[in-house]
């Protein structure tokens, strides 16, 4: 008894098959070396921008308030 695949399952299966085709014929060291070259930041650029705005925005606001509102 087999159950029909959902659209999401078909997409994921196609993605997996594409990755496996790309790996086919390559040695394990070549595959591992390639995966280590790709660095992914643990924090997204959006949150990095928010953090920078909070830190540097507060610093700029403090400097301006000390200059103009002595």
mmCIF file with all atom_site columns, C-alpha atoms in Angstrom:
data_model
loop_
_atom_site.group_PDB
_atom_site.id
_atom_site.type_symbol
_atom_site.label_atom_id
_atom_site.label_alt_id
_atom_site.label_comp_id
_atom_site.label_asym_id
_atom_site.label_entity_id
_atom_site.label_seq_id
_atom_site.pdbx_PDB_ins_code
_atom_site.Cartn_x
_atom_site.Cartn_y
_atom_site.Cartn_z
_atom_site.occupancy
_atom_site.B_iso_or_equiv
_atom_site.pdbx_formal_charge
_atom_site.auth_seq_id
_atom_site.auth_comp_id
_atom_site.auth_asym_id
_atom_site.auth_atom_id
_atom_site.pdbx_PDB_model_num
ATOM 1  C CA . UNK A 1 1  ? 0.000  0.000  0.000  1.00 0.00 ? 1  UNK A CA 1
ATOM 2  C CA . UNK A 1 2  ? 1.624  3.236  -1.119 1.00 0.00 ? 2  UNK A CA 1
ATOM 3  C CA . UNK A 1 3  ? 0.519  6.745  -0.320 1.00 0.00 ? 3  UNK A CA 1
ATOM 4  C CA . UNK A 1 4  ? 0.764  9.561  -2.828 1.00 0.00 ? 4  UNK A CA 1
ATOM 5  C CA . UNK A 1 5  ? 3.441  12.153 -2.156 1.00 0.00 ? 5  UNK A CA 1
ATOM 6  C CA . UNK A 1 6  ? 2.521  15.674 -1.247 1.00 0.00 ? 6  UNK A CA 1
ATOM 7  C CA . UNK A 1 7  ? 3.882  18.616 -3.202 1.00 0.00 ? 7  UNK A CA 1
ATOM 8  C CA . UNK A 1 8  ? 6.322  19.416 -0.386 1.00 0.00 ? 8  UNK A CA 1
ATOM 9  C CA . UNK A 1 9  ? 7.655  15.842 -0.361 1.00 0.00 ? 9  UNK A CA 1
ATOM 10 C CA . UNK A 1 10 ? 8.166  15.945 -4.131 1.00 0.00 ? 10 UNK A CA 1
ATOM 11 C CA . UNK A 1 11 ? 10.091 19.228 -3.852 1.00 0.00 ? 11 UNK A CA 1
ATOM 12 C CA . UNK A 1 12 ? 12.331 17.896 -1.115 1.00 0.00 ? 12 UNK A CA 1
ATOM 13 C CA . UNK A 1 13 ? 12.935 14.640 -2.980 1.00 0.00 ? 13 UNK A CA 1
ATOM 14 C CA . UNK A 1 14 ? 13.881 16.593 -6.112 1.00 0.00 ? 14 UNK A CA 1
ATOM 15 C CA . UNK A 1 15 ? 16.273 18.788 -4.102 1.00 0.00 ? 15 UNK A CA 1
ATOM 16 C CA . UNK A 1 16 ? 17.859 15.720 -2.486 1.00 0.00 ? 16 UNK A CA 1
ATOM 17 C CA . UNK A 1 17 ? 18.253 13.996 -5.863 1.00 0.00 ? 17 UNK A CA 1
ATOM 18 C CA . UNK A 1 18 ? 19.882 17.122 -7.320 1.00 0.00 ? 18 UNK A CA 1
ATOM 19 C CA . UNK A 1 19 ? 22.369 17.289 -4.426 1.00 0.00 ? 19 UNK A CA 1
ATOM 20 C CA . UNK A 1 20 ? 23.158 13.583 -4.818 1.00 0.00 ? 20 UNK A CA 1
ATOM 21 C CA . UNK A 1 21 ? 23.745 14.018 -8.555 1.00 0.00 ? 21 UNK A CA 1
ATOM 22 C CA . UNK A 1 22 ? 26.169 16.851 -7.819 1.00 0.00 ? 22 UNK A CA 1
ATOM 23 C CA . UNK A 1 23 ? 28.093 14.616 -5.382 1.00 0.00 ? 23 UNK A CA 1
ATOM 24 C CA . UNK A 1 24 ? 28.253 11.634 -7.708 1.00 0.00 ? 24 UNK A CA 1
ATOM 25 C CA . UNK A 1 25 ? 31.761 10.798 -8.898 1.00 0.00 ? 25 UNK A CA 1
ATOM 26 C CA . UNK A 1 26 ? 33.574 12.908 -6.311 1.00 0.00 ? 26 UNK A CA 1
ATOM 27 C CA . UNK A 1 27 ? 35.702 11.648 -3.451 1.00 0.00 ? 27 UNK A CA 1
ATOM 28 C CA . UNK A 1 28 ? 34.686 12.124 0.197  1.00 0.00 ? 28 UNK A CA 1
ATOM 29 C CA . UNK A 1 29 ? 37.567 14.541 0.826  1.00 0.00 ? 29 UNK A CA 1
ATOM 30 C CA . UNK A 1 30 ? 36.481 16.683 -2.103 1.00 0.00 ? 30 UNK A CA 1
ATOM 31 C CA . UNK A 1 31 ? 32.901 16.781 -0.807 1.00 0.00 ? 31 UNK A CA 1
ATOM 32 C CA . UNK A 1 32 ? 33.955 17.606 2.773  1.00 0.00 ? 32 UNK A CA 1
ATOM 33 C CA . UNK A 1 33 ? 36.394 20.292 1.626  1.00 0.00 ? 33 UNK A CA 1
ATOM 34 C CA . UNK A 1 34 ? 33.677 21.987 -0.395 1.00 0.00 ? 34 UNK A CA 1
ATOM 35 C CA . UNK A 1 35 ? 31.176 21.992 2.469  1.00 0.00 ? 35 UNK A CA 1
ATOM 36 C CA . UNK A 1 36 ? 33.715 23.547 4.864  1.00 0.00 ? 36 UNK A CA 1
ATOM 37 C CA . UNK A 1 37 ? 34.457 26.401 2.456  1.00 0.00 ? 37 UNK A CA 1
ATOM 38 C CA . UNK A 1 38 ? 30.916 27.708 2.717  1.00 0.00 ? 38 UNK A CA 1
ATOM 39 C CA . UNK A 1 39 ? 30.626 29.731 5.932  1.00 0.00 ? 39 UNK A CA 1
ATOM 40 C CA . UNK A 1 40 ? 27.202 30.743 7.123  1.00 0.00 ? 40 UNK A CA 1
ATOM 41 C CA . UNK A 1 41 ? 26.847 33.415 9.751  1.00 0.00 ? 41 UNK A CA 1
ATOM 42 C CA . UNK A 1 42 ? 24.893 32.383 12.859 1.00 0.00 ? 42 UNK A CA 1
ATOM 43 C CA . UNK A 1 43 ? 23.008 35.709 12.823 1.00 0.00 ? 43 UNK A CA 1
ATOM 44 C CA . UNK A 1 44 ? 21.049 37.074 9.876  1.00 0.00 ? 44 UNK A CA 1
ATOM 45 C CA . UNK A 1 45 ? 21.965 40.426 8.285  1.00 0.00 ? 45 UNK A CA 1
ATOM 46 C CA . UNK A 1 46 ? 18.628 41.878 9.437  1.00 0.00 ? 46 UNK A CA 1
ATOM 47 C CA . UNK A 1 47 ? 19.346 41.225 13.123 1.00 0.00 ? 47 UNK A CA 1
ATOM 48 C CA . UNK A 1 48 ? 22.940 42.366 12.693 1.00 0.00 ? 48 UNK A CA 1
ATOM 49 C CA . UNK A 1 49 ? 21.611 45.665 11.326 1.00 0.00 ? 49 UNK A CA 1
ATOM 50 C CA . UNK A 1 50 ? 19.176 46.030 14.240 1.00 0.00 ? 50 UNK A CA 1
ATOM 51 C CA . UNK A 1 51 ? 21.973 45.355 16.734 1.00 0.00 ? 51 UNK A CA 1
ATOM 52 C CA . UNK A 1 52 ? 24.241 47.869 15.002 1.00 0.00 ? 52 UNK A CA 1
ATOM 53 C CA . UNK A 1 53 ? 21.462 50.461 14.998 1.00 0.00 ? 53 UNK A CA 1
ATOM 54 C CA . UNK A 1 54 ? 20.829 50.007 18.721 1.00 0.00 ? 54 UNK A CA 1
ATOM 55 C CA . UNK A 1 55 ? 24.508 50.194 19.673 1.00 0.00 ? 55 UNK A CA 1
ATOM 56 C CA . UNK A 1 56 ? 25.720 52.905 17.300 1.00 0.00 ? 56 UNK A CA 1
ATOM 57 C CA . UNK A 1 57 ? 22.422 54.803 17.226 1.00 0.00 ? 57 UNK A CA 1
ATOM 58 C CA . UNK A 1 58 ? 22.524 55.109 21.005 1.00 0.00 ? 58 UNK A CA 1
ATOM 59 C CA . UNK A 1 59 ? 26.150 56.223 20.846 1.00 0.00 ? 59 UNK A CA 1
ATOM 60 C CA . UNK A 1 60 ? 25.405 58.887 18.218 1.00 0.00 ? 60 UNK A CA 1
ATOM 61 C CA . UNK A 1 61 ? 22.348 60.081 20.136 1.00 0.00 ? 61 UNK A CA 1
ATOM 62 C CA . UNK A 1 62 ? 24.410 60.374 23.334 1.00 0.00 ? 62 UNK A CA 1
ATOM 63 C CA . UNK A 1 63 ? 27.152 62.365 21.590 1.00 0.00 ? 63 UNK A CA 1
ATOM 64 C CA . UNK A 1 64 ? 24.639 64.728 19.991 1.00 0.00 ? 64 UNK A CA 1
ATOM 65 C CA . UNK A 1 65 ? 22.782 65.248 23.273 1.00 0.00 ? 65 UNK A CA 1
ATOM 66 C CA . UNK A 1 66 ? 26.053 66.058 25.090 1.00 0.00 ? 66 UNK A CA 1
ATOM 67 C CA . UNK A 1 67 ? 27.069 68.560 22.377 1.00 0.00 ? 67 UNK A CA 1
ATOM 68 C CA . UNK A 1 68 ? 23.761 70.407 21.980 1.00 0.00 ? 68 UNK A CA 1
ATOM 69 C CA . UNK A 1 69 ? 22.096 69.968 25.380 1.00 0.00 ? 69 UNK A CA 1
ATOM 70 C CA . UNK A 1 70 ? 24.862 70.679 27.857 1.00 0.00 ? 70 UNK A CA 1
#
